[in-house]
């Protein structure tokens, strides 16, 4: 594998980071030397958590894993990948619906940057049903999100609920 192929980007909104994301990042870290978690800053989306909280929580979760870095990015993912010297994007694939969402993005990203490959990893069955969307819905309706998100995210969401 080339040097550039050893850095992989795990991009996403991470609003919030779930145990599904943690599973994906750890699987990626077993395959690549360095992982850059790219937290999307998108002014048009109304996230539950601001970007700095999403970054801080991801850093807290992977604090003992120096090969895993966390950064924000805006604009095109391909530009972020270029800046970071990455040739690989890693995304999780849970279902055919995920494939329908992911494959046009992978094709467009390849069109924009011909040397960038998207690699899809299948998550553990334990985290298969978890999505940020469902976690947010459960949290908004007062449900228990333990076992769906890592402990720092759970604590943050609990504190956030106390302020609502
Ligand atoms: O966690 P998400 O919201 O499913 O992640 C989507 C993400 C961040 C991977 C995607 O929206 C993205 O790459 N956005 C950056 C803008 C971009 O490059 N758009 C063109 C994609 S073809």
mmCIF file of C-alpha atoms and ligand atoms in Angstrom:
data_model
loop_
_atom_site.group_PDB
_atom_site.id
_atom_site.type_symbol
_atom_site.label_atom_id
_atom_site.label_comp_id
_atom_site.label_asym_id
_atom_site.label_seq_id
_atom_site.Cartn_x
_atom_site.Cartn_y
_atom_site.Cartn_z
ATOM 1 C CA UNK A 1 0.000 0.000 0.000
ATOM 2 C CA UNK A 2 1.269 3.535 -0.767
ATOM 3 C CA UNK A 3 1.939 6.000 2.050
ATOM 4 C CA UNK A 4 -1.123 8.061 1.102
ATOM 5 C CA UNK A 5 -3.239 4.907 1.273
ATOM 6 C CA UNK A 6 -2.423 4.583 4.934
ATOM 7 C CA UNK A 7 -4.499 7.601 5.936
ATOM 8 C CA UNK A 8 -8.251 7.167 5.852
ATOM 9 C CA UNK A 9 -10.956 9.742 6.458
ATOM 10 C CA UNK A 10 -14.107 8.782 8.349
ATOM 11 C CA UNK A 11 -16.427 11.678 7.482
ATOM 12 C CA UNK A 12 -19.854 12.384 8.873
ATOM 13 C CA UNK A 13 -22.143 14.681 10.791
ATOM 14 C CA UNK A 14 -21.696 12.746 14.054
ATOM 15 C CA UNK A 15 -24.768 14.485 15.455
ATOM 16 C CA UNK A 16 -24.306 12.725 17.798
ATOM 17 C CA UNK A 17 -21.486 10.172 17.615
ATOM 18 C CA UNK A 18 -23.003 6.724 18.188
ATOM 19 C CA UNK A 19 -21.637 3.295 19.059
ATOM 20 C CA UNK A 20 -22.132 2.514 15.362
ATOM 21 C CA UNK A 21 -19.602 5.232 14.499
ATOM 22 C CA UNK A 22 -17.211 3.940 17.164
ATOM 23 C CA UNK A 23 -17.439 0.427 15.690
ATOM 24 C CA UNK A 24 -16.761 1.789 12.197
ATOM 25 C CA UNK A 25 -13.776 3.939 13.241
ATOM 26 C CA UNK A 26 -12.198 1.046 15.163
ATOM 27 C CA UNK A 27 -12.659 -1.281 12.175
ATOM 28 C CA UNK A 28 -11.022 1.353 9.965
ATOM 29 C CA UNK A 29 -8.158 1.769 12.454
ATOM 30 C CA UNK A 30 -7.450 -1.955 12.129
ATOM 31 C CA UNK A 31 -6.937 -1.484 8.385
ATOM 32 C CA UNK A 32 -5.253 1.929 8.092
ATOM 33 C CA UNK A 33 -2.362 3.549 9.930
ATOM 34 C CA UNK A 34 -4.051 6.842 10.658
ATOM 35 C CA UNK A 35 -7.704 7.759 10.816
ATOM 36 C CA UNK A 36 -8.976 11.301 10.502
ATOM 37 C CA UNK A 37 -12.544 11.662 11.713
ATOM 38 C CA UNK A 38 -13.942 14.558 9.669
ATOM 39 C CA UNK A 39 -16.823 16.268 11.443
ATOM 40 C CA UNK A 40 -18.945 18.129 8.909
ATOM 41 C CA UNK A 41 -19.688 21.771 9.652
ATOM 42 C CA UNK A 42 -22.712 22.608 7.555
ATOM 43 C CA UNK A 43 -24.308 25.976 8.177
ATOM 44 C CA UNK A 44 -27.434 24.878 6.322
ATOM 45 C CA UNK A 45 -28.146 21.957 8.636
ATOM 46 C CA UNK A 46 -29.522 22.604 12.100
ATOM 47 C CA UNK A 47 -27.577 20.091 14.188
ATOM 48 C CA UNK A 48 -28.554 19.099 17.704
ATOM 49 C CA UNK A 49 -24.945 19.621 18.813
ATOM 50 C CA UNK A 50 -22.655 22.421 17.627
ATOM 51 C CA UNK A 51 -19.524 21.311 15.757
ATOM 52 C CA UNK A 52 -17.176 22.075 18.664
ATOM 53 C CA UNK A 53 -19.176 19.757 20.944
ATOM 54 C CA UNK A 54 -19.225 17.006 18.308
ATOM 55 C CA UNK A 55 -15.436 17.303 17.958
ATOM 56 C CA UNK A 56 -14.829 17.431 21.717
ATOM 57 C CA UNK A 57 -16.965 14.334 22.275
ATOM 58 C CA UNK A 58 -15.235 12.353 19.517
ATOM 59 C CA UNK A 59 -11.841 13.366 20.948
ATOM 60 C CA UNK A 60 -12.963 12.244 24.408
ATOM 61 C CA UNK A 61 -14.093 8.868 23.067
ATOM 62 C CA UNK A 62 -10.810 8.197 21.210
ATOM 63 C CA UNK A 63 -8.502 9.936 23.708
ATOM 64 C CA UNK A 64 -6.419 6.768 24.241
ATOM 65 C CA UNK A 65 -6.044 6.076 20.515
ATOM 66 C CA UNK A 66 -3.346 8.410 19.123
ATOM 67 C CA UNK A 67 -3.760 7.063 15.575
ATOM 68 C CA UNK A 68 -7.294 8.476 15.522
ATOM 69 C CA UNK A 69 -7.585 12.251 15.050
ATOM 70 C CA UNK A 70 -10.670 14.428 14.945
ATOM 71 C CA UNK A 71 -11.110 17.583 12.857
ATOM 72 C CA UNK A 72 -13.908 19.659 11.429
ATOM 73 C CA UNK A 73 -14.320 20.233 7.731
ATOM 74 C CA UNK A 74 -16.540 22.408 5.556
ATOM 75 C CA UNK A 75 -16.900 22.467 1.798
ATOM 76 C CA UNK A 76 -16.136 19.437 -0.307
ATOM 77 C CA UNK A 77 -15.029 16.195 1.289
ATOM 78 C CA UNK A 78 -12.594 15.602 -1.592
ATOM 79 C CA UNK A 79 -10.806 18.881 -0.750
ATOM 80 C CA UNK A 80 -10.524 17.861 2.895
ATOM 81 C CA UNK A 81 -9.133 14.475 1.800
ATOM 82 C CA UNK A 82 -6.574 16.205 -0.430
ATOM 83 C CA UNK A 83 -5.501 18.539 2.392
ATOM 84 C CA UNK A 84 -5.025 15.576 4.696
ATOM 85 C CA UNK A 85 -3.181 13.482 2.110
ATOM 86 C CA UNK A 86 -5.829 10.767 2.283
ATOM 87 C CA UNK A 87 -6.759 8.522 -0.615
ATOM 88 C CA UNK A 88 -9.436 6.583 1.227
ATOM 89 C CA UNK A 89 -12.836 7.484 2.627
ATOM 90 C CA UNK A 90 -14.421 4.971 4.961
ATOM 91 C CA UNK A 91 -18.186 4.775 5.349
ATOM 92 C CA UNK A 92 -20.426 2.262 7.082
ATOM 93 C CA UNK A 93 -22.940 0.178 5.195
ATOM 94 C CA UNK A 94 -25.828 -1.221 7.219
ATOM 95 C CA UNK A 95 -28.452 -1.821 4.585
ATOM 96 C CA UNK A 96 -29.544 -1.476 0.969
ATOM 97 C CA UNK A 97 -30.916 1.951 1.906
ATOM 98 C CA UNK A 98 -27.439 2.966 3.045
ATOM 99 C CA UNK A 99 -26.043 1.733 -0.261
ATOM 100 C CA UNK A 100 -28.563 3.834 -2.209
ATOM 101 C CA UNK A 101 -27.496 6.908 -0.196
ATOM 102 C CA UNK A 102 -23.780 6.160 -0.343
ATOM 103 C CA UNK A 103 -23.142 5.001 -3.889
ATOM 104 C CA UNK A 104 -23.977 8.329 -5.660
ATOM 105 C CA UNK A 105 -21.721 10.146 -3.168
ATOM 106 C CA UNK A 106 -18.897 7.661 -3.749
ATOM 107 C CA UNK A 107 -19.254 8.011 -7.522
ATOM 108 C CA UNK A 108 -19.357 11.820 -7.353
ATOM 109 C CA UNK A 109 -16.369 11.912 -5.039
ATOM 110 C CA UNK A 110 -14.444 9.707 -7.464
ATOM 111 C CA UNK A 111 -15.454 11.986 -10.340
ATOM 112 C CA UNK A 112 -14.158 14.991 -8.382
ATOM 113 C CA UNK A 113 -10.978 13.225 -7.257
ATOM 114 C CA UNK A 114 -10.046 10.241 -9.377
ATOM 115 C CA UNK A 115 -7.546 8.819 -6.904
ATOM 116 C CA UNK A 116 -9.921 8.769 -3.964
ATOM 117 C CA UNK A 117 -11.471 5.414 -3.103
ATOM 118 C CA UNK A 118 -14.503 4.940 -0.880
ATOM 119 C CA UNK A 119 -14.314 1.812 1.247
ATOM 120 C CA UNK A 120 -17.487 0.469 2.857
ATOM 121 C CA UNK A 121 -17.331 -1.480 6.089
ATOM 122 C CA UNK A 122 -20.194 -3.526 7.535
ATOM 123 C CA UNK A 123 -20.789 -2.861 11.228
ATOM 124 C CA UNK A 124 -21.118 -5.342 14.046
ATOM 125 C CA UNK A 125 -24.663 -6.765 14.407
ATOM 126 C CA UNK A 126 -24.708 -5.293 17.936
ATOM 127 C CA UNK A 127 -24.764 -1.757 16.527
ATOM 128 C CA UNK A 128 -26.549 -2.463 13.268
ATOM 129 C CA UNK A 129 -29.796 -0.677 14.121
ATOM 130 C CA UNK A 130 -28.183 2.428 15.593
ATOM 131 C CA UNK A 131 -28.324 5.735 13.738
ATOM 132 C CA UNK A 132 -27.825 9.332 14.871
ATOM 133 C CA UNK A 133 -31.328 10.109 13.618
ATOM 134 C CA UNK A 134 -32.952 7.490 15.863
ATOM 135 C CA UNK A 135 -30.758 8.430 18.831
ATOM 136 C CA UNK A 136 -31.901 12.052 18.492
ATOM 137 C CA UNK A 137 -35.534 11.011 18.226
ATOM 138 C CA UNK A 138 -35.303 8.806 21.329
ATOM 139 C CA UNK A 139 -33.481 11.568 23.236
ATOM 140 C CA UNK A 140 -36.018 14.241 22.187
ATOM 141 C CA UNK A 141 -38.875 12.041 23.355
ATOM 142 C CA UNK A 142 -37.234 11.443 26.741
ATOM 143 C CA UNK A 143 -36.020 7.864 26.085
ATOM 144 C CA UNK A 144 -32.904 6.090 27.303
ATOM 145 C CA UNK A 145 -29.970 6.286 24.890
ATOM 146 C CA UNK A 146 -27.530 4.240 26.977
ATOM 147 C CA UNK A 147 -26.099 1.402 24.918
ATOM 148 C CA UNK A 148 -26.596 3.460 21.758
ATOM 149 C CA UNK A 149 -23.921 6.125 22.284
ATOM 150 C CA UNK A 150 -20.542 6.066 24.062
ATOM 151 C CA UNK A 151 -20.522 7.202 27.729
ATOM 152 C CA UNK A 152 -19.200 10.781 27.108
ATOM 153 C CA UNK A 153 -22.002 11.369 24.586
ATOM 154 C CA UNK A 154 -24.584 9.887 26.941
ATOM 155 C CA UNK A 155 -23.388 12.182 29.763
ATOM 156 C CA UNK A 156 -23.457 15.192 27.420
ATOM 157 C CA UNK A 157 -26.988 14.417 26.247
ATOM 158 C CA UNK A 158 -28.120 13.936 29.844
ATOM 159 C CA UNK A 159 -26.672 17.339 30.804
ATOM 160 C CA UNK A 160 -28.260 18.918 27.739
ATOM 161 C CA UNK A 161 -31.651 17.505 28.676
ATOM 162 C CA UNK A 162 -31.318 19.021 32.129
ATOM 163 C CA UNK A 163 -30.998 22.460 30.513
ATOM 164 C CA UNK A 164 -34.107 22.045 28.321
HETATM 165 O O1 LIG B 1 -23.141 11.438 8.649
HETATM 166 P P1 LIG B 1 -23.672 11.897 7.335
HETATM 167 O O2 LIG B 1 -24.505 13.146 7.514
HETATM 168 O O3 LIG B 1 -24.397 10.820 6.583
HETATM 169 O O4 LIG B 1 -22.376 12.310 6.442
HETATM 170 C C1 LIG B 1 -22.539 12.841 5.148
HETATM 171 C C2 LIG B 1 -21.215 13.387 4.617
HETATM 172 C C3 LIG B 1 -20.578 14.341 5.618
HETATM 173 C C4 LIG B 1 -20.272 12.258 4.339
HETATM 174 C C5 LIG B 1 -21.547 14.130 3.274
HETATM 175 O O5 LIG B 1 -22.629 14.979 3.480
HETATM 176 C C6 LIG B 1 -20.369 14.940 2.755
HETATM 177 O O6 LIG B 1 -19.371 14.402 2.337
HETATM 178 N N1 LIG B 1 -20.503 16.279 2.817
HETATM 179 C C7 LIG B 1 -19.455 17.196 2.407
HETATM 180 C C8 LIG B 1 -19.869 17.988 1.155
HETATM 181 C C9 LIG B 1 -19.520 17.226 -0.094
HETATM 182 O O7 LIG B 1 -18.389 16.877 -0.354
HETATM 183 N N2 LIG B 1 -20.585 16.986 -0.897
HETATM 184 C C10 LIG B 1 -20.466 16.248 -2.138
HETATM 185 C C11 LIG B 1 -20.628 14.762 -1.881
HETATM 186 S S1 LIG B 1 -20.738 13.924 -3.388
#
